[in-house]
């Protein structure tokens, strides 16, 4: 079948790489894609939110399956657009509709959803712009650190963790009154701080049935030892040692099952990924957030551990036929390292030529922010490459990723030197 994948990051390069291995995949198109995806399929210069142009392309190329990578087109209603357009409604699509995508698009919606369906999460109160006085008064009763969350999508920057009540007051004023994140912060959640170890769990569901993908740990801060500002993610590791089978069983019973049942009870048809950001607090799972898509860079680690045919799974998901589908997961480790532009997540330069790509290996090099200038591959984003090493131990996987990264360079390239080391220490100390 002909497939259209929407998006342009490392996640999409990894999804494209995995889908292309399927015997069911004939032509693979990526809109808009990056330099890396052009080696796997054919890039199409259509923006991820240009639904009419994407629809027209699907008809022209006889696309059977559309897979949506990033959240923006989902929140904007790409599924609804396809379902409500006569010539497009037959096309299979992986990704929830506009209402389901609110699990990610509105933190207030997802919090109310979790409370309504008994999914363990942090306590929170929501305040609107005209309630800033009440919000400030409420903060006086809170114990720091205090978590503030802009309700809407804020490019990964909408969560502020304030160490003191005074700083929280300043921050909430900026969000609610000064509209620091525009409309996204016209509602703000004041949330209890969860103290534990974080991990990402991924579920592919057709709204009735589900498969659980390999879990992963993300490294969000820019600096070694989890220091400095938050980023989109600077690395990922899978499997995660503290997510043993007992913990994952709890995740399934306390989180995944109530989430899928909750969607059904609320009448929300959901066909796509649910990415559950979890905190493990003394062995108990608490949900930090839902996303309506796969994680990035977690996908670049997770895809290398899936042996099943991804296209077959996507087809089953979109048709509502995931029942009895099993996911074959291989036991090897995956360590993904993000090579970023110097200066990211603040100001950084683009357009630097990348050297070493053709000779680098043996780790897999997924492209995240790259493009072509004539025939040269150049940097075009903050996160540039996602390098995934695999191996039968965490150390072996990390070694492969780091050795490969050392062969690639461009002006001011930066990467963390400690991805996976915390888990290696934990592995040693617990003897697992
Ligand atoms: P988000 O933008 O929702 O992904 O949140 C960004 C990060 O903030 C999360 O990955 C967590 O590390 C942190 N975070 C969010 N909510 C909480 C919470 N209630 N307690 C502790 N950390 C949190
Ligand atoms: N790596 C975190 C995310 O994709 O949101």
GROMACS .gro file of C-alpha atoms and ligand atoms in nm:
model
  460
    1UNK     CA    1   0.000   0.000   0.000
    2UNK     CA    2   0.100   0.362  -0.043
    3UNK     CA    3   0.160   0.543   0.284
    4UNK     CA    4   0.184   0.910   0.378
    5UNK     CA    5   0.368   0.998   0.698
    6UNK     CA    6   0.322   1.350   0.830
    7UNK     CA    7   0.600   1.532   1.016
    8UNK     CA    8   0.966   1.623   0.984
    9UNK     CA    9   1.157   1.523   1.298
   10UNK     CA   10   1.366   1.238   1.430
   11UNK     CA   11   1.046   1.060   1.532
   12UNK     CA   12   0.929   1.061   1.171
   13UNK     CA   13   1.265   0.938   1.037
   14UNK     CA   14   1.248   0.646   1.283
   15UNK     CA   15   0.883   0.568   1.194
   16UNK     CA   16   0.964   0.588   0.823
   17UNK     CA   17   1.266   0.359   0.867
   18UNK     CA   18   1.054   0.102   1.049
   19UNK     CA   19   0.754   0.120   0.813
   20UNK     CA   20   0.975   0.085   0.507
   21UNK     CA   21   1.086  -0.258   0.633
   22UNK     CA   22   0.732  -0.388   0.592
   23UNK     CA   23   0.645  -0.597   0.288
   24UNK     CA   24   0.310  -0.414   0.292
   25UNK     CA   25   0.472  -0.078   0.226
   26UNK     CA   26   0.492   0.013  -0.144
   27UNK     CA   27   0.548   0.386  -0.181
   28UNK     CA   28   0.626   0.584   0.132
   29UNK     CA   29   0.585   0.962   0.125
   30UNK     CA   30   0.682   1.199   0.404
   31UNK     CA   31   0.534   1.548   0.430
   32UNK     CA   32   0.743   1.753   0.467
   33UNK     CA   33   1.020   1.520   0.597
   34UNK     CA   34   1.388   1.603   0.637
   35UNK     CA   35   1.714   1.511   0.464
   36UNK     CA   36   1.718   1.173   0.640
   37UNK     CA   37   1.366   1.071   0.542
   38UNK     CA   38   1.451   1.138   0.176
   39UNK     CA   39   1.670   0.828   0.183
   40UNK     CA   40   1.382   0.612   0.309
   41UNK     CA   41   1.091   0.743   0.105
   42UNK     CA   42   0.997   1.045  -0.100
   43UNK     CA   43   0.968   1.384   0.069
   44UNK     CA   44   0.671   1.597  -0.029
   45UNK     CA   45   0.684   1.973   0.024
   46UNK     CA   46   0.349   2.010   0.200
   47UNK     CA   47   0.322   2.152   0.551
   48UNK     CA   48   0.180   1.925   0.823
   49UNK     CA   49  -0.115   2.160   0.880
   50UNK     CA   50  -0.213   2.215   0.516
   51UNK     CA   51  -0.502   1.965   0.522
   52UNK     CA   52  -0.649   2.047   0.178
   53UNK     CA   53  -0.309   2.001   0.009
   54UNK     CA   54  -0.244   1.678   0.203
   55UNK     CA   55  -0.588   1.549   0.105
   56UNK     CA   56  -0.534   1.630  -0.261
   57UNK     CA   57  -0.197   1.455  -0.251
   58UNK     CA   58  -0.357   1.144  -0.097
   59UNK     CA   59  -0.606   1.121  -0.383
   60UNK     CA   60  -0.340   1.178  -0.650
   61UNK     CA   61  -0.104   0.912  -0.511
   62UNK     CA   62  -0.375   0.664  -0.404
   63UNK     CA   63  -0.268   0.668  -0.042
   64UNK     CA   64  -0.420   0.390   0.171
   65UNK     CA   65  -0.274   0.485   0.509
   66UNK     CA   66  -0.188   0.820   0.669
   67UNK     CA   67   0.027   0.822   0.984
   68UNK     CA   68   0.039   1.149   1.177
   69UNK     CA   69   0.364   1.208   1.371
   70UNK     CA   70   0.335   1.543   1.554
   71UNK     CA   71   0.059   1.678   1.779
   72UNK     CA   72  -0.023   2.004   1.599
   73UNK     CA   73  -0.217   1.856   1.303
   74UNK     CA   74  -0.399   1.620   1.542
   75UNK     CA   75  -0.505   1.901   1.774
   76UNK     CA   76  -0.610   2.102   1.467
   77UNK     CA   77  -0.831   1.814   1.357
   78UNK     CA   78  -0.665   1.635   1.065
   79UNK     CA   79  -0.867   1.319   1.137
   80UNK     CA   80  -1.193   1.517   1.144
   81UNK     CA   81  -1.097   1.681   0.814
   82UNK     CA   82  -1.036   1.343   0.645
   83UNK     CA   83  -1.349   1.184   0.794
   84UNK     CA   84  -1.567   1.477   0.691
   85UNK     CA   85  -1.440   1.494   0.332
   86UNK     CA   86  -1.616   1.252   0.097
   87UNK     CA   87  -1.316   1.171  -0.122
   88UNK     CA   88  -1.093   1.113   0.184
   89UNK     CA   89  -1.309   0.932   0.436
   90UNK     CA   90  -1.205   0.586   0.314
   91UNK     CA   91  -0.838   0.653   0.391
   92UNK     CA   92  -0.702   0.479   0.700
   93UNK     CA   93  -0.548   0.721   0.948
   94UNK     CA   94  -0.341   0.668   1.263
   95UNK     CA   95  -0.396   0.952   1.507
   96UNK     CA   96  -0.693   1.062   1.720
   97UNK     CA   97  -0.957   1.316   1.622
   98UNK     CA   98  -0.972   1.669   1.757
   99UNK     CA   99  -1.153   1.570   2.078
  100UNK     CA  100  -0.919   1.281   2.160
  101UNK     CA  101  -0.617   1.501   2.089
  102UNK     CA  102  -0.740   1.730   2.368
  103UNK     CA  103  -0.573   1.479   2.600
  104UNK     CA  104  -0.257   1.660   2.489
  105UNK     CA  105  -0.399   1.991   2.364
  106UNK     CA  106  -0.557   2.094   2.694
  107UNK     CA  107  -0.400   2.016   3.031
  108UNK     CA  108  -0.729   2.107   3.199
  109UNK     CA  109  -0.921   1.862   2.977
  110UNK     CA  110  -0.672   1.583   3.050
  111UNK     CA  111  -0.670   1.655   3.425
  112UNK     CA  112  -1.050   1.643   3.443
  113UNK     CA  113  -1.043   1.325   3.232
  114UNK     CA  114  -0.800   1.156   3.474
  115UNK     CA  115  -0.996   1.262   3.781
  116UNK     CA  116  -1.325   1.150   3.625
  117UNK     CA  117  -1.189   0.806   3.539
  118UNK     CA  118  -0.980   0.740   3.849
  119UNK     CA  119  -0.638   0.759   3.682
  120UNK     CA  120  -0.375   0.840   3.948
  121UNK     CA  121  -0.233   1.190   3.897
  122UNK     CA  122  -0.120   1.502   4.084
  123UNK     CA  123  -0.388   1.715   4.253
  124UNK     CA  124  -0.452   2.038   4.064
  125UNK     CA  125  -0.673   2.347   4.046
  126UNK     CA  126  -0.741   2.541   3.727
  127UNK     CA  127  -0.764   2.922   3.712
  128UNK     CA  128  -0.868   3.147   3.422
  129UNK     CA  129  -0.737   3.495   3.332
  130UNK     CA  130  -1.009   3.672   3.528
  131UNK     CA  131  -0.933   3.464   3.837
  132UNK     CA  132  -0.576   3.583   3.898
  133UNK     CA  133  -0.660   3.715   4.248
  134UNK     CA  134  -0.800   3.376   4.350
  135UNK     CA  135  -0.497   3.202   4.195
  136UNK     CA  136  -0.256   3.418   4.396
  137UNK     CA  137  -0.452   3.352   4.716
  138UNK     CA  138  -0.456   2.977   4.644
  139UNK     CA  139  -0.077   2.976   4.601
  140UNK     CA  140  -0.044   3.089   4.965
  141UNK     CA  141  -0.185   2.753   5.071
  142UNK     CA  142   0.049   2.550   4.845
  143UNK     CA  143   0.366   2.376   4.954
  144UNK     CA  144   0.662   2.439   4.719
  145UNK     CA  145   0.793   2.332   4.479
  146UNK     CA  146   0.480   2.430   4.287
  147UNK     CA  147   0.402   2.317   3.933
  148UNK     CA  148   0.231   2.566   3.699
  149UNK     CA  149   0.100   2.447   3.365
  150UNK     CA  150  -0.035   2.651   3.078
  151UNK     CA  151  -0.353   2.479   2.960
  152UNK     CA  152  -0.277   2.484   2.587
  153UNK     CA  153   0.012   2.381   2.362
  154UNK     CA  154   0.318   2.597   2.434
  155UNK     CA  155   0.591   2.425   2.234
  156UNK     CA  156   0.705   2.223   2.536
  157UNK     CA  157   0.767   2.537   2.743
  158UNK     CA  158   0.434   2.566   2.922
  159UNK     CA  159   0.535   2.393   3.247
  160UNK     CA  160   0.706   2.596   3.518
  161UNK     CA  161   0.829   2.443   3.843
  162UNK     CA  162   0.865   2.719   4.104
  163UNK     CA  163   1.086   2.656   4.406
  164UNK     CA  164   0.908   2.920   4.619
  165UNK     CA  165   0.557   3.064   4.655
  166UNK     CA  166   0.690   3.411   4.566
  167UNK     CA  167   0.833   3.287   4.235
  168UNK     CA  168   0.516   3.091   4.164
  169UNK     CA  169   0.312   3.411   4.214
  170UNK     CA  170   0.534   3.603   3.974
  171UNK     CA  171   0.514   3.321   3.718
  172UNK     CA  172   0.137   3.279   3.735
  173UNK     CA  173   0.085   3.652   3.699
  174UNK     CA  174   0.297   3.648   3.383
  175UNK     CA  175   0.101   3.353   3.249
  176UNK     CA  176  -0.255   3.455   3.332
  177UNK     CA  177  -0.236   3.834   3.309
  178UNK     CA  178   0.060   3.910   3.079
  179UNK     CA  179  -0.037   3.606   2.862
  180UNK     CA  180   0.323   3.489   2.847
  181UNK     CA  181   0.221   3.191   2.632
  182UNK     CA  182  -0.060   3.375   2.453
  183UNK     CA  183  -0.397   3.198   2.451
  184UNK     CA  184  -0.227   2.878   2.577
  185UNK     CA  185  -0.193   3.038   2.921
  186UNK     CA  186  -0.535   3.200   2.944
  187UNK     CA  187  -0.603   2.903   3.174
  188UNK     CA  188  -0.337   2.774   3.413
  189UNK     CA  189  -0.322   2.468   3.635
  190UNK     CA  190  -0.159   2.490   3.977
  191UNK     CA  191  -0.043   2.139   4.045
  192UNK     CA  192   0.110   1.940   4.326
  193UNK     CA  193   0.476   1.845   4.269
  194UNK     CA  194   0.534   1.474   4.216
  195UNK     CA  195   0.868   1.354   4.347
  196UNK     CA  196   0.983   1.036   4.175
  197UNK     CA  197   1.151   0.894   3.865
  198UNK     CA  198   0.997   0.973   3.529
  199UNK     CA  199   0.938   0.743   3.235
  200UNK     CA  200   0.741   0.734   2.911
  201UNK     CA  201   0.494   0.459   2.828
  202UNK     CA  202   0.345   0.423   2.480
  203UNK     CA  203   0.019   0.261   2.383
  204UNK     CA  204  -0.123   0.208   2.035
  205UNK     CA  205  -0.501   0.176   2.058
  206UNK     CA  206  -0.799   0.140   1.827
  207UNK     CA  207  -1.025   0.268   2.104
  208UNK     CA  208  -1.116  -0.083   2.228
  209UNK     CA  209  -0.795  -0.283   2.226
  210UNK     CA  210  -0.434  -0.182   2.267
  211UNK     CA  211  -0.072  -0.289   2.247
  212UNK     CA  212   0.194  -0.152   2.481
  213UNK     CA  213   0.519  -0.053   2.313
  214UNK     CA  214   0.858  -0.068   2.489
  215UNK     CA  215   0.887   0.197   2.759
  216UNK     CA  216   1.161   0.460   2.754
  217UNK     CA  217   1.326   0.723   2.966
  218UNK     CA  218   1.378   1.070   2.823
  219UNK     CA  219   1.651   1.319   2.919
  220UNK     CA  220   1.483   1.658   2.906
  221UNK     CA  221   1.748   1.898   3.034
  222UNK     CA  222   2.019   2.041   2.809
  223UNK     CA  223   2.312   1.975   3.043
  224UNK     CA  224   2.488   1.672   3.188
  225UNK     CA  225   2.352   1.559   3.524
  226UNK     CA  226   2.006   1.696   3.432
  227UNK     CA  227   2.107   2.062   3.458
  228UNK     CA  228   2.007   2.375   3.265
  229UNK     CA  229   1.688   2.450   3.074
  230UNK     CA  230   1.435   2.200   2.945
  231UNK     CA  231   1.453   2.088   2.582
  232UNK     CA  232   1.242   1.869   2.358
  233UNK     CA  233   1.459   1.581   2.484
  234UNK     CA  234   1.835   1.523   2.460
  235UNK     CA  235   1.839   1.145   2.473
  236UNK     CA  236   1.639   0.833   2.546
  237UNK     CA  237   1.694   0.486   2.681
  238UNK     CA  238   1.487   0.169   2.649
  239UNK     CA  239   1.422  -0.057   2.838
  240UNK     CA  240   1.402   0.128   3.169
  241UNK     CA  241   1.540  -0.073   3.456
  242UNK     CA  242   1.299   0.055   3.724
  243UNK     CA  243   0.999  -0.029   3.504
  244UNK     CA  244   1.003  -0.398   3.593
  245UNK     CA  245   0.714  -0.629   3.513
  246UNK     CA  246   0.545  -0.563   3.849
  247UNK     CA  247   0.548  -0.188   3.788
  248UNK     CA  248   0.434  -0.224   3.427
  249UNK     CA  249   0.145  -0.443   3.543
  250UNK     CA  250   0.036  -0.159   3.774
  251UNK     CA  251   0.065   0.086   3.486
  252UNK     CA  252  -0.162  -0.137   3.279
  253UNK     CA  253  -0.424  -0.187   3.552
  254UNK     CA  254  -0.425   0.158   3.712
  255UNK     CA  255  -0.351   0.374   3.410
  256UNK     CA  256  -0.389   0.215   3.066
  257UNK     CA  257  -0.714   0.023   3.118
  258UNK     CA  258  -0.896   0.314   3.293
  259UNK     CA  259  -0.771   0.550   3.020
  260UNK     CA  260  -0.906   0.337   2.733
  261UNK     CA  261  -1.230   0.269   2.922
  262UNK     CA  262  -1.258   0.640   3.001
  263UNK     CA  263  -1.233   0.730   2.634
  264UNK     CA  264  -1.509   0.480   2.558
  265UNK     CA  265  -1.732   0.607   2.840
  266UNK     CA  266  -1.684   0.963   2.719
  267UNK     CA  267  -1.773   0.859   2.365
  268UNK     CA  268  -1.433   0.955   2.224
  269UNK     CA  269  -1.332   0.727   1.936
  270UNK     CA  270  -0.953   0.709   1.959
  271UNK     CA  271  -0.732   0.547   1.700
  272UNK     CA  272  -0.367   0.623   1.749
  273UNK     CA  273  -0.091   0.655   2.004
  274UNK     CA  274  -0.128   0.755   2.365
  275UNK     CA  275   0.202   0.858   2.517
  276UNK     CA  276   0.175   0.851   2.893
  277UNK     CA  277   0.429   1.057   3.087
  278UNK     CA  278   0.453   0.884   3.424
  279UNK     CA  279   0.617   0.938   3.758
  280UNK     CA  280   0.720   0.628   3.950
  281UNK     CA  281   0.676   0.721   4.315
  282UNK     CA  282   0.794   0.443   4.542
  283UNK     CA  283   0.679   0.185   4.288
  284UNK     CA  284   0.339   0.345   4.217
  285UNK     CA  285   0.259   0.510   3.881
  286UNK     CA  286   0.116   0.865   3.859
  287UNK     CA  287   0.033   1.031   3.530
  288UNK     CA  288   0.209   1.362   3.461
  289UNK     CA  289   0.062   1.409   3.118
  290UNK     CA  290  -0.084   1.245   2.811
  291UNK     CA  291   0.032   1.309   2.457
  292UNK     CA  292  -0.163   1.211   2.147
  293UNK     CA  293   0.148   1.096   1.958
  294UNK     CA  294   0.478   0.915   2.007
  295UNK     CA  295   0.764   1.080   2.197
  296UNK     CA  296   1.068   1.234   2.038
  297UNK     CA  297   1.348   1.118   2.092
  298UNK     CA  298   1.189   0.811   2.256
  299UNK     CA  299   1.061   0.682   1.918
  300UNK     CA  300   1.417   0.670   1.787
  301UNK     CA  301   1.506   0.427   2.069
  302UNK     CA  302   1.178   0.233   2.083
  303UNK     CA  303   1.149   0.155   1.708
  304UNK     CA  304   1.478  -0.036   1.714
  305UNK     CA  305   1.329  -0.274   1.975
  306UNK     CA  306   1.013  -0.364   1.782
  307UNK     CA  307   1.032  -0.675   1.565
  308UNK     CA  308   0.666  -0.675   1.455
  309UNK     CA  309   0.551  -0.534   1.124
  310UNK     CA  310   0.461  -0.173   1.208
  311UNK     CA  311   0.250  -0.119   0.896
  312UNK     CA  312   0.038  -0.421   0.983
  313UNK     CA  313  -0.015  -0.280   1.333
  314UNK     CA  314  -0.103   0.065   1.198
  315UNK     CA  315  -0.350  -0.085   0.953
  316UNK     CA  316  -0.512  -0.287   1.234
  317UNK     CA  317  -0.525   0.021   1.456
  318UNK     CA  318  -0.693   0.237   1.193
  319UNK     CA  319  -0.943  -0.038   1.105
  320UNK     CA  320  -1.029  -0.109   1.470
  321UNK     CA  321  -0.877  -0.457   1.448
  322UNK     CA  322  -0.606  -0.450   1.713
  323UNK     CA  323  -0.771  -0.730   1.910
  324UNK     CA  324  -0.534  -1.028   1.944
  325UNK     CA  325  -0.245  -0.836   1.790
  326UNK     CA  326   0.077  -0.902   1.974
  327UNK     CA  327   0.381  -0.688   1.965
  328UNK     CA  328   0.714  -0.868   1.921
  329UNK     CA  329   0.973  -0.679   2.122
  330UNK     CA  330   1.341  -0.770   2.118
  331UNK     CA  331   1.534  -0.773   2.445
  332UNK     CA  332   1.824  -0.558   2.333
  333UNK     CA  333   1.896  -0.216   2.480
  334UNK     CA  334   1.866   0.106   2.286
  335UNK     CA  335   2.039   0.431   2.376
  336UNK     CA  336   1.956   0.741   2.173
  337UNK     CA  337   2.173   1.046   2.181
  338UNK     CA  338   2.062   1.380   2.041
  339UNK     CA  339   2.325   1.587   1.862
  340UNK     CA  340   2.204   1.947   1.878
  341UNK     CA  341   2.303   2.287   1.745
  342UNK     CA  342   2.518   2.480   1.993
  343UNK     CA  343   2.299   2.731   2.178
  344UNK     CA  344   1.982   2.517   2.167
  345UNK     CA  345   1.725   2.544   2.334
  346UNK     CA  346   1.788   2.921   2.309
  347UNK     CA  347   1.936   3.092   2.007
  348UNK     CA  348   2.128   2.871   1.763
  349UNK     CA  349   2.262   2.888   1.409
  350UNK     CA  350   2.134   2.686   1.115
  351UNK     CA  351   2.284   2.594   0.781
  352UNK     CA  352   2.609   2.433   0.897
  353UNK     CA  353   2.734   2.147   0.679
  354UNK     CA  354   2.740   1.812   0.860
  355UNK     CA  355   3.044   1.593   0.803
  356UNK     CA  356   3.099   1.225   0.875
  357UNK     CA  357   2.744   1.110   0.797
  358UNK     CA  358   2.830   0.862   0.525
  359UNK     CA  359   3.108   0.688   0.716
  360UNK     CA  360   2.951   0.699   1.063
  361UNK     CA  361   2.829   0.379   1.221
  362UNK     CA  362   2.755   0.123   1.349
  363UNK     CA  363   2.478   0.307   1.541
  364UNK     CA  364   2.172   0.418   1.346
  365UNK     CA  365   2.164   0.785   1.258
  366UNK     CA  366   1.814   0.932   1.245
  367UNK     CA  367   1.782   1.287   1.119
  368UNK     CA  368   1.581   1.537   1.324
  369UNK     CA  369   1.664   1.888   1.196
  370UNK     CA  370   1.844   1.856   0.865
  371UNK     CA  371   1.790   1.972   0.507
  372UNK     CA  372   1.974   1.987   0.178
  373UNK     CA  373   2.156   2.291   0.047
  374UNK     CA  374   2.230   2.181  -0.306
  375UNK     CA  375   2.382   1.838  -0.244
  376UNK     CA  376   2.508   1.900   0.107
  377UNK     CA  377   2.324   1.798   0.422
  378UNK     CA  378   2.307   2.094   0.660
  379UNK     CA  379   2.163   2.164   1.004
  380UNK     CA  380   1.817   2.316   1.003
  381UNK     CA  381   1.692   2.284   1.360
  382UNK     CA  382   1.788   2.278   1.727
  383UNK     CA  383   1.789   1.901   1.753
  384UNK     CA  384   1.979   1.784   1.446
  385UNK     CA  385   2.049   1.410   1.470
  386UNK     CA  386   1.929   1.125   1.690
  387UNK     CA  387   2.190   0.851   1.714
  388UNK     CA  388   2.068   0.516   1.840
  389UNK     CA  389   2.308   0.250   1.959
  390UNK     CA  390   2.187  -0.103   2.032
  391UNK     CA  391   2.346  -0.378   2.234
  392UNK     CA  392   2.292  -0.658   2.478
  393UNK     CA  393   2.378  -0.433   2.771
  394UNK     CA  394   2.313  -0.068   2.848
  395UNK     CA  395   2.686  -0.001   2.833
  396UNK     CA  396   2.724  -0.166   2.492
  397UNK     CA  397   2.433   0.033   2.347
  398UNK     CA  398   2.567   0.361   2.489
  399UNK     CA  399   2.919   0.285   2.365
  400UNK     CA  400   2.789   0.229   2.013
  401UNK     CA  401   2.592   0.555   2.016
  402UNK     CA  402   2.881   0.761   2.153
  403UNK     CA  403   3.139   0.609   1.917
  404UNK     CA  404   2.918   0.692   1.622
  405UNK     CA  405   2.850   1.047   1.743
  406UNK     CA  406   3.225   1.106   1.773
  407UNK     CA  407   3.262   1.051   1.396
  408UNK     CA  408   3.007   1.320   1.305
  409UNK     CA  409   3.065   1.692   1.332
  410UNK     CA  410   2.957   2.042   1.234
  411UNK     CA  411   3.028   2.387   1.369
  412UNK     CA  412   2.919   2.411   1.735
  413UNK     CA  413   2.763   2.064   1.755
  414UNK     CA  414   2.664   1.971   2.110
  415UNK     CA  415   2.551   1.657   2.288
  416UNK     CA  416   2.517   1.534   2.643
  417UNK     CA  417   2.793   1.303   2.759
  418UNK     CA  418   2.594   1.120   3.026
  419UNK     CA  419   2.290   0.966   2.852
  420UNK     CA  420   2.210   0.631   3.020
  421UNK     CA  421   2.469   0.667   3.298
  422UNK     CA  422   2.209   0.719   3.572
  423UNK     CA  423   2.035   0.397   3.471
  424UNK     CA  424   2.368   0.211   3.452
  425UNK     CA  425   2.440   0.322   3.810
  426UNK     CA  426   2.092   0.214   3.918
  427UNK     CA  427   2.141  -0.121   3.748
  428UNK     CA  428   2.465  -0.176   3.937
  429UNK     CA  429   2.327  -0.065   4.273
  430UNK     CA  430   2.017  -0.283   4.252
  431UNK     CA  431   2.201  -0.576   4.093
  432UNK     CA  432   1.926  -0.620   3.829
  433LIG     P1  433   0.520   1.860   3.014
  433LIG     O1  434   0.540   1.987   2.938
  433LIG     O2  435   0.379   1.838   3.060
  433LIG     O3  436   0.586   1.747   2.945
  433LIG     O4  437   0.600   1.874   3.150
  433LIG     C1  438   0.737   1.900   3.144
  433LIG     C2  439   0.806   1.831   3.259
  433LIG     O5  440   0.772   1.893   3.382
  433LIG     C3  441   0.768   1.686   3.280
  433LIG     O6  442   0.832   1.602   3.192
  433LIG     C4  443   0.811   1.666   3.423
  433LIG     O7  444   0.950   1.645   3.430
  433LIG     C5  445   0.779   1.799   3.486
  433LIG     N1  446   0.650   1.793   3.556
  433LIG     C6  447   0.528   1.815   3.505
  433LIG     N2  448   0.433   1.800   3.599
  433LIG     C7  449   0.496   1.768   3.713
  433LIG     C8  450   0.454   1.740   3.846
  433LIG     N3  451   0.326   1.745   3.883
  433LIG     N4  452   0.548   1.710   3.937
  433LIG     C9  453   0.679   1.706   3.904
  433LIG     N5  454   0.727   1.732   3.781
  433LIG    C10  455   0.636   1.763   3.687
  434LIG     N1  456   1.032   1.356   2.456
  434LIG     C1  457   0.914   1.415   2.506
  434LIG     C2  458   0.812   1.443   2.406
  434LIG     O1  459   0.815   1.396   2.294
  434LIG     O2  460   0.720   1.516   2.440
   0.00000   0.00000   0.00000
